[in-house]
Structures are given as structure tokens and as C-alpha cells.
Coordinates of N, CA and C in Angstrom, one line a residue:
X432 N 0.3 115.6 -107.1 CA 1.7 115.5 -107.2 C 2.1 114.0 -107.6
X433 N 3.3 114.1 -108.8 CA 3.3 112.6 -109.1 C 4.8 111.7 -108.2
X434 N 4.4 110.6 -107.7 CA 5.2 110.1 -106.5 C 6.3 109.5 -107.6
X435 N 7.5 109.4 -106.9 CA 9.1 108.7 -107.1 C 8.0 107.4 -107.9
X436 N 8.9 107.5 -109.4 CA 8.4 106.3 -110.0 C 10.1 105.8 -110.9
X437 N 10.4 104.5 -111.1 CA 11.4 104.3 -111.8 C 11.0 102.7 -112.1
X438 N 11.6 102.6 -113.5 CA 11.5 100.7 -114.2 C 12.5 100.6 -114.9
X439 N 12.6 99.5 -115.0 CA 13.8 98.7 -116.0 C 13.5 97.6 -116.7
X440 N 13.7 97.1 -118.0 CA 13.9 96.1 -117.8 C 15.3 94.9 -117.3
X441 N 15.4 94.2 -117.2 CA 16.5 93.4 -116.7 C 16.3 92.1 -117.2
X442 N 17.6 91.5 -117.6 CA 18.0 90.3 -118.1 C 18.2 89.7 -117.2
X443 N 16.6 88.7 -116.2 CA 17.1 87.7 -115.2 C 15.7 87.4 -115.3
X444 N 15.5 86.5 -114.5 CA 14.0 85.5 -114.5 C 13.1 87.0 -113.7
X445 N 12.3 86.4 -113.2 CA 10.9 87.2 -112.1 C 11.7 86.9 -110.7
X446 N 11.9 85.6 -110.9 CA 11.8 84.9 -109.7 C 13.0 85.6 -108.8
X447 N 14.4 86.1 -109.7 CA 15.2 86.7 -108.9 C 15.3 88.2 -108.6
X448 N 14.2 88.5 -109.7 CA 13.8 90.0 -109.0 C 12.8 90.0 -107.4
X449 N 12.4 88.9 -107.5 CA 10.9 88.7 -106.2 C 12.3 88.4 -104.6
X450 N 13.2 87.7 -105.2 CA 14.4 87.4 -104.0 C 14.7 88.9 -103.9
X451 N 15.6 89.5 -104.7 CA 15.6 90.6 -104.1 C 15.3 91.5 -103.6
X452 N 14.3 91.7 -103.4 CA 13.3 92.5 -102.3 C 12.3 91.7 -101.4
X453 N 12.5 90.4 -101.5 CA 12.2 89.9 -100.2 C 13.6 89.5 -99.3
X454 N 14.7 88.5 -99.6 CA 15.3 87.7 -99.2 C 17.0 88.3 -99.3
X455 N 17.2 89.5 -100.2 CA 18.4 89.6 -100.4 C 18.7 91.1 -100.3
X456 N 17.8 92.0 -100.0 CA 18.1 93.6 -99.6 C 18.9 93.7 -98.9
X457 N 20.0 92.8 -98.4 CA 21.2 93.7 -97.7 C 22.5 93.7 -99.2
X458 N 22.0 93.0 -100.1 CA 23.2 92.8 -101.3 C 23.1 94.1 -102.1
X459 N 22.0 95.2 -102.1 CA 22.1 95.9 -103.2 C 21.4 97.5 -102.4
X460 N 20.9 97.5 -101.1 CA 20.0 98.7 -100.3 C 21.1 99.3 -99.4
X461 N 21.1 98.3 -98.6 CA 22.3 98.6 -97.5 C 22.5 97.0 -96.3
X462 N 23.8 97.1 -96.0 CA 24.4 95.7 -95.6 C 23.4 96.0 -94.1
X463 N 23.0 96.9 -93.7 CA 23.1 97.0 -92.3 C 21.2 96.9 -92.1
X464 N 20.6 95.4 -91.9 CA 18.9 94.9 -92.5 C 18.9 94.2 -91.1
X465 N 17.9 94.7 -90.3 CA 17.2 93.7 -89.0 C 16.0 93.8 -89.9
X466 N 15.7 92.0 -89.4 CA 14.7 91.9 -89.6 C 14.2 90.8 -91.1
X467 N 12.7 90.5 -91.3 CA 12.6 89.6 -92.8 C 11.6 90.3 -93.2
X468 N 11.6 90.2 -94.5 CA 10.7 90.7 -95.6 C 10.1 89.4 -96.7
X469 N 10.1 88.3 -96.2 CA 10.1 87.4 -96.9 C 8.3 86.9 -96.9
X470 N 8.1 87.4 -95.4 CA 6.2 87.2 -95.4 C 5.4 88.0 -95.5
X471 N 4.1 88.5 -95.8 CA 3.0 89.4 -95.6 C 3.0 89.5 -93.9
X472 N 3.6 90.7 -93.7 CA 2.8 90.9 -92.2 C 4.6 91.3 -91.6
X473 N 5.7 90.6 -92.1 CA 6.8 90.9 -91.5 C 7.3 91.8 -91.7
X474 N 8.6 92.2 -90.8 CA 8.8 93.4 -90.6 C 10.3 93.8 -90.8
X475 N 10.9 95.0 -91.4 CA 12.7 94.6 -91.3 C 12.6 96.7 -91.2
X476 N 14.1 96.7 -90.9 CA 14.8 97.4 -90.6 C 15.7 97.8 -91.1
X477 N 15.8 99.3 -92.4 CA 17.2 99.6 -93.0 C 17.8 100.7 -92.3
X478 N 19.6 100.6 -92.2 CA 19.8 101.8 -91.3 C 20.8 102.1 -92.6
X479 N 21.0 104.1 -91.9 CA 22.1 104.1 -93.6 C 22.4 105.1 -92.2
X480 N 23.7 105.0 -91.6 CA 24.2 105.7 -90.1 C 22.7 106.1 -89.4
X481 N 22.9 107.2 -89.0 CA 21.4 107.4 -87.8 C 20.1 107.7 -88.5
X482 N 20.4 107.3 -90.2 CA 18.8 107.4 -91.0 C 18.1 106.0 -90.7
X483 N 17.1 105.5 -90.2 CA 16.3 104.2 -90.6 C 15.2 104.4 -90.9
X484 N 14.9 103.3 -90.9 CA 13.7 103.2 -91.8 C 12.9 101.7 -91.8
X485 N 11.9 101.6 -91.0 CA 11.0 100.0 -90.8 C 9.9 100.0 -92.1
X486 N 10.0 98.8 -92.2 CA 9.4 98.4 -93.2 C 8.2 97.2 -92.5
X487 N 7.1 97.2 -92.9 CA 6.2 96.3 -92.9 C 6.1 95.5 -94.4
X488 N 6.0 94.1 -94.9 CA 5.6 93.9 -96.6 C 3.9 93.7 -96.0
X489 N 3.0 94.5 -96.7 CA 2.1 94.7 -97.0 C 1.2 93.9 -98.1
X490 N 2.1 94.0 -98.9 CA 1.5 92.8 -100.1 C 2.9 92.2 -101.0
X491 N 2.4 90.5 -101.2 CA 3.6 89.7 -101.4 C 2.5 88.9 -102.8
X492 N 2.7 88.9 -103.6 CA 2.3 88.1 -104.8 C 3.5 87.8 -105.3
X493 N 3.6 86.5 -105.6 CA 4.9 85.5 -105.7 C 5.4 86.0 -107.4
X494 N 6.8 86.3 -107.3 CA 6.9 86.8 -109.0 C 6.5 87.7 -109.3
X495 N 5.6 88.9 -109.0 CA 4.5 89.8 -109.6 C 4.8 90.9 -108.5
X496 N 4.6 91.3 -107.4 CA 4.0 92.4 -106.7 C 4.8 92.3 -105.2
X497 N 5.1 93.6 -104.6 CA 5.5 93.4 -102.6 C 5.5 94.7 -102.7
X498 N 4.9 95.0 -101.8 CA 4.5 96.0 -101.2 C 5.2 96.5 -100.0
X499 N 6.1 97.4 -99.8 CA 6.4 97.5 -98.5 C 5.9 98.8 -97.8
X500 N 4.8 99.0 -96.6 CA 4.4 100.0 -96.0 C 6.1 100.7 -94.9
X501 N 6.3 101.6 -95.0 CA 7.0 101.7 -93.7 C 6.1 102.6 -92.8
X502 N 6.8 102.1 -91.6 CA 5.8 102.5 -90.2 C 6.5 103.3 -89.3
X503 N 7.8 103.0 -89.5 CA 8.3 104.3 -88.7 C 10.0 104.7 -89.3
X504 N 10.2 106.2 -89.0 CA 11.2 106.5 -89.8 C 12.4 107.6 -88.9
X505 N 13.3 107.8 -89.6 CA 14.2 108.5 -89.0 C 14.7 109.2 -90.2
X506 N 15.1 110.5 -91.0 CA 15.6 110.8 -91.7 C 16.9 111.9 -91.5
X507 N 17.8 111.6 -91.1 CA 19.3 112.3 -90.5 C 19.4 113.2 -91.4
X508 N 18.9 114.5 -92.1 CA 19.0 115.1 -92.6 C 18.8 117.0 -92.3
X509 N 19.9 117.6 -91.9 CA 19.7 118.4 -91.4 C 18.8 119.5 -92.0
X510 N 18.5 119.6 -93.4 CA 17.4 120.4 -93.8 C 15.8 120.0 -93.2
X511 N 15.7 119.1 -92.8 CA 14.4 118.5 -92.4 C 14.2 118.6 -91.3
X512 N 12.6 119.3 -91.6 CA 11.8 119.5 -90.1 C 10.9 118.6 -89.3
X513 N 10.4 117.8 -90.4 CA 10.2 116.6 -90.2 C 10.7 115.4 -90.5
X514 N 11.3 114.7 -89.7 CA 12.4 113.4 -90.1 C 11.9 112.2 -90.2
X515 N 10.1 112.4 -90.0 CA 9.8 110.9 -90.2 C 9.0 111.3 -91.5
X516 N 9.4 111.7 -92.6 CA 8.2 112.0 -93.8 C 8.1 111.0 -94.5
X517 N 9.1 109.5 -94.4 CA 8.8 108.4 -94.8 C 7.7 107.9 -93.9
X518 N 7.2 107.7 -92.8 CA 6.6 106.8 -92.2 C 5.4 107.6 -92.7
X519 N 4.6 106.2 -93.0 CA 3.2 106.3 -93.9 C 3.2 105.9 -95.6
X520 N 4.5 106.0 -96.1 CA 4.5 106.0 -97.6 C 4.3 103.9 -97.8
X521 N 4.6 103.8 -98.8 CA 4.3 102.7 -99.6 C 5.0 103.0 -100.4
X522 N 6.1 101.3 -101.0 CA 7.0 101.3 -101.7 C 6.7 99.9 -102.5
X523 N 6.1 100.4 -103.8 CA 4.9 99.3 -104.3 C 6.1 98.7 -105.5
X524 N 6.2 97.9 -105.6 CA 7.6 97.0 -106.6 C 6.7 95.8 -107.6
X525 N 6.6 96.5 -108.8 CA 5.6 95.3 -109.8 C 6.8 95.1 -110.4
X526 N 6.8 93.5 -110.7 CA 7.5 92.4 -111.7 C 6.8 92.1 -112.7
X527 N 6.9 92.2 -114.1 CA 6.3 91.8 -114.9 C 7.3 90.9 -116.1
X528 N 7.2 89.3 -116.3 CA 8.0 88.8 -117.0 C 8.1 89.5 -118.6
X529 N 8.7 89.2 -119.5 CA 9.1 89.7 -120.7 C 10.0 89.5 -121.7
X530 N 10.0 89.0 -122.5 CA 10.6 88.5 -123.2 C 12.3 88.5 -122.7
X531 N 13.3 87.4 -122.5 CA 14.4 87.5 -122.4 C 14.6 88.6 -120.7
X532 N 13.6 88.0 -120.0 CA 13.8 88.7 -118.8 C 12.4 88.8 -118.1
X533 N 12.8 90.2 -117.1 CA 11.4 90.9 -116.7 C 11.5 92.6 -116.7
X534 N 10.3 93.1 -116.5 CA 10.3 94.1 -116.5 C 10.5 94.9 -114.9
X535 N 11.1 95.6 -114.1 CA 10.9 95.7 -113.2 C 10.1 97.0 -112.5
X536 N 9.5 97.6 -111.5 CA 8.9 99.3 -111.4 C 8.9 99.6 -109.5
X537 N 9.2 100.2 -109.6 CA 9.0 100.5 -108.4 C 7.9 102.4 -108.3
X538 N 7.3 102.3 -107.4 CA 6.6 103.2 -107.1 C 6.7 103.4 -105.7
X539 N 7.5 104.7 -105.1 CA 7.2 105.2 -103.9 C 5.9 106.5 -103.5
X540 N 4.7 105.6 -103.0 CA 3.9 106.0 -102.7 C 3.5 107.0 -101.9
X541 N 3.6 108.6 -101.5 CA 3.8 109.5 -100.6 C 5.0 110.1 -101.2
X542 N 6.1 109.8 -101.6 CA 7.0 110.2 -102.1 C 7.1 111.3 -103.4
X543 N 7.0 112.6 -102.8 CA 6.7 113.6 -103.9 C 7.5 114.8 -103.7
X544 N 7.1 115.7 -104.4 CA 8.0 116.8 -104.7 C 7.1 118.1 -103.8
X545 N 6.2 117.4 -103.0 CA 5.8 118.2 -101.8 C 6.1 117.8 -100.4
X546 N 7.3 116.7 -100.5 CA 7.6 116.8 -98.8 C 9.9 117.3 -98.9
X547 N 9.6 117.6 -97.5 CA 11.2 118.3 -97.8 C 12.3 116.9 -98.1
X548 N 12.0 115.8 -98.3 CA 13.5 115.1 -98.6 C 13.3 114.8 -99.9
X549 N 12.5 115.3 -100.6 CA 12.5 114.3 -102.0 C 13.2 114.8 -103.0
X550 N 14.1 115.7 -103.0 CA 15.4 115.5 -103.6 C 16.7 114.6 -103.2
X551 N 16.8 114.7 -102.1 CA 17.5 114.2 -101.3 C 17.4 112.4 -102.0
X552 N 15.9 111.9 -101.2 CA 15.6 110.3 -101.7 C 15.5 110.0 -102.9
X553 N 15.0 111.2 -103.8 CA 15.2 110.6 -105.6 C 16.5 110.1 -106.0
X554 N 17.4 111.2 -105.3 CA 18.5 111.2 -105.8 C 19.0 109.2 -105.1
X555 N 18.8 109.6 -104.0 CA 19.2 107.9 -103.3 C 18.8 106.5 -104.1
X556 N 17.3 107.1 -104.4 CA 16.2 105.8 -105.1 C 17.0 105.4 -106.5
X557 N 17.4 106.8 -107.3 CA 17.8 106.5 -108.6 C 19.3 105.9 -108.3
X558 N 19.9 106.0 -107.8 CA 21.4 105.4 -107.3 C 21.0 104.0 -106.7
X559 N 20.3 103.7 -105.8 CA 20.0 102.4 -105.7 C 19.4 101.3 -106.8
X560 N 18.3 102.0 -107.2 CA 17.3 101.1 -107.8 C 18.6 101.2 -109.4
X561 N 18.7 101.8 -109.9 CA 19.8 101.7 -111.2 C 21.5 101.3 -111.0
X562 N 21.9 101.9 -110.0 CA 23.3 101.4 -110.0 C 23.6 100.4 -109.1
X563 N 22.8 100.3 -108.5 CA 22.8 99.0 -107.1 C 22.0 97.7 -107.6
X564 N 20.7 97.7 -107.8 CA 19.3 96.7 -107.9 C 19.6 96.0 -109.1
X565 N 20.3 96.8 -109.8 CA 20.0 96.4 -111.7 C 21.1 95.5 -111.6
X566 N 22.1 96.4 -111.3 CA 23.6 95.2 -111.3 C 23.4 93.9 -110.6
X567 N 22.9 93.9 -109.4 CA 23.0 93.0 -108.6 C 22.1 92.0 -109.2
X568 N 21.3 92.3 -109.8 CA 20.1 91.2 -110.5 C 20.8 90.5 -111.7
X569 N 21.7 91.7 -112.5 CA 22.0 91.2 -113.4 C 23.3 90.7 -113.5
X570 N 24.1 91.1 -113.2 CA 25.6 90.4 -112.6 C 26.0 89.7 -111.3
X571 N 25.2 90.2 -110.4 CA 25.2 89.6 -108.6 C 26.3 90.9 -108.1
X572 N 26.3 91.8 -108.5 CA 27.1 93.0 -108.1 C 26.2 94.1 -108.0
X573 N 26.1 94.3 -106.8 CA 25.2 95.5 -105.8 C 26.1 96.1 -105.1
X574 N 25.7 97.7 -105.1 CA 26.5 98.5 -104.4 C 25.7 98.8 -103.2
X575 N 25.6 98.4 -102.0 CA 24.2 98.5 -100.6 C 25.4 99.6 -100.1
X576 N 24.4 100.7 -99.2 CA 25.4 101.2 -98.6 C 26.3 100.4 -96.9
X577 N 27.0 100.6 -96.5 CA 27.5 102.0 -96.6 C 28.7 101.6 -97.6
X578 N 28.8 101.0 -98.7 CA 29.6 101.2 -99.9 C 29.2 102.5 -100.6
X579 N 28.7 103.3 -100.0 CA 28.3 104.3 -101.3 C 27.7 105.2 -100.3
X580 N 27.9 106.6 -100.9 CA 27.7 107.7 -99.6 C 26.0 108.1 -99.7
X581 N 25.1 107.3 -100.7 CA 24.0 107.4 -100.7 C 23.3 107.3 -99.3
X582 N 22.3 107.9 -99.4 CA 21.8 107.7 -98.3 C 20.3 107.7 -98.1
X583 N 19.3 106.9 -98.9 CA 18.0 106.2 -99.1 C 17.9 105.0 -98.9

């Protein structure tokens, strides 16, 4: 099964794609972030009402690569029988520079069309990562929830 994959390119350096998923995830995911993502080893916390979701970064290559494992999860979804089907995945984010920009990719690792929320979180991933991540990189205008009834 092929896992949640989405890229862009975007008109901004590397460097402010690498901020935003270490240092600036409450401007464009959701306002409501315990916790840092800024080191290998550290740990944060997204809530979107009684869904969360902990994050370990796993791997941090400066400009280029962060890896976020999550370790434990909550999924407020009442079709779901299992509400931690995030904990275990990998949310792998390659930067590659590019002419007049970078290129940006995210890969959610576990993330397939064999566990029960992944309609649900595509639909979330593609609303954040395109109408939240992209703006915010490229204008400084992110939609994080709870501006937005998304809920990934």
C-alpha cells in the first residue's frame, strides 16, 4: 500500500521551509503545540479538540530532512476502532533547494488506505500541507487549526 505522499515546489529559501517544521508549527498545523521540535530526540504535542497527537523528531538534517516519529495518539473520530492508528507512523519531510526556491515532500509513513482514518487524514494532510504550509511559507499566512474545521 502506497503511504500519504504530497510536494510542492515553493518560492522561499530551504532554510524557511526547515523553520517551519521545526520552530514555527503552531503558524500553519494548529495554534494549540506543547512542546519543541527544534532537536533530534525532542518531543511536542499537536491537539485539534480531543484528537492529539505526540511527536518525537527522529531525524533533523539542517535544510534537507526531519523526521517526525509519533509515539502516542488520540484520534476523536467516531468511525474508528482504533484511535491510536497514528502512533508508530513516521512523518518524513525532504527539502530540496531549486531553482528560485525549494522543493518541498512530505511522506506519511504508515499512513495508507489500509487503516480506518486515512480518508479522514488525507483529506486533513492535503488542507494543511497545500492551503496552510504553502501559504505560510510563501506569504507568512497559515491557516493552523482551530481556524479551520480540519482536523489532522
Amino acid at each position: 500500500m502506497q503511504d500519504y505522499q504530497a510536494s510542492a515546489k515553493v518560492s522561499c529559501a530551504p532554510e524557511r521551509c526547515f523553520r517551519a517544521l521545526t520552530r514555527d508549527i503552531a503558524l500553519w498545523w494548529t495554534t494549540r503545540t506543547d512542546g519543541a521540535a527544534e532537536d533530534a530526540g525532542a518531543e511536542f504535542t499537536v491537539h485539534f479538540g480531543r484528537t492529539f497527537k505526540t511527536m518525537r523528531v527522529a531525524e533533523l538534517i539542517a535544510n534537507r530532512t526531519v523526521v517526525w516519529r509519533c509515539i502516542d495518539s488520540h484520534l476523536d473520530l467516531d468511525t474508528l476502532e482504533n484511535k491510536s492508528e497514528w502512533t508508530g507512523t513516521d512523518i518524513r519531510w525532504e527539502i530540496e533547494a531549486s531553482e528560485n526556491g525549494a522543493r518541498l515532500s512530505v511522506t506519511h509513513v504508515g499512513l495508507n488506505r489500509s487503516i480506518g482514518c486515512y480518508s479522514a487524514c488525507e483529506k486533513g494532510w492535503d488542507f494543511f500541507f497545500m492551503t496552510s504550509l504553502i501559504p505560510h511559507l510563501e506569504k507568512g499566512i497559515g491557516r493552523p487549526h482551530p481556524q479551520t474545521s480540519q482536523s489532522t
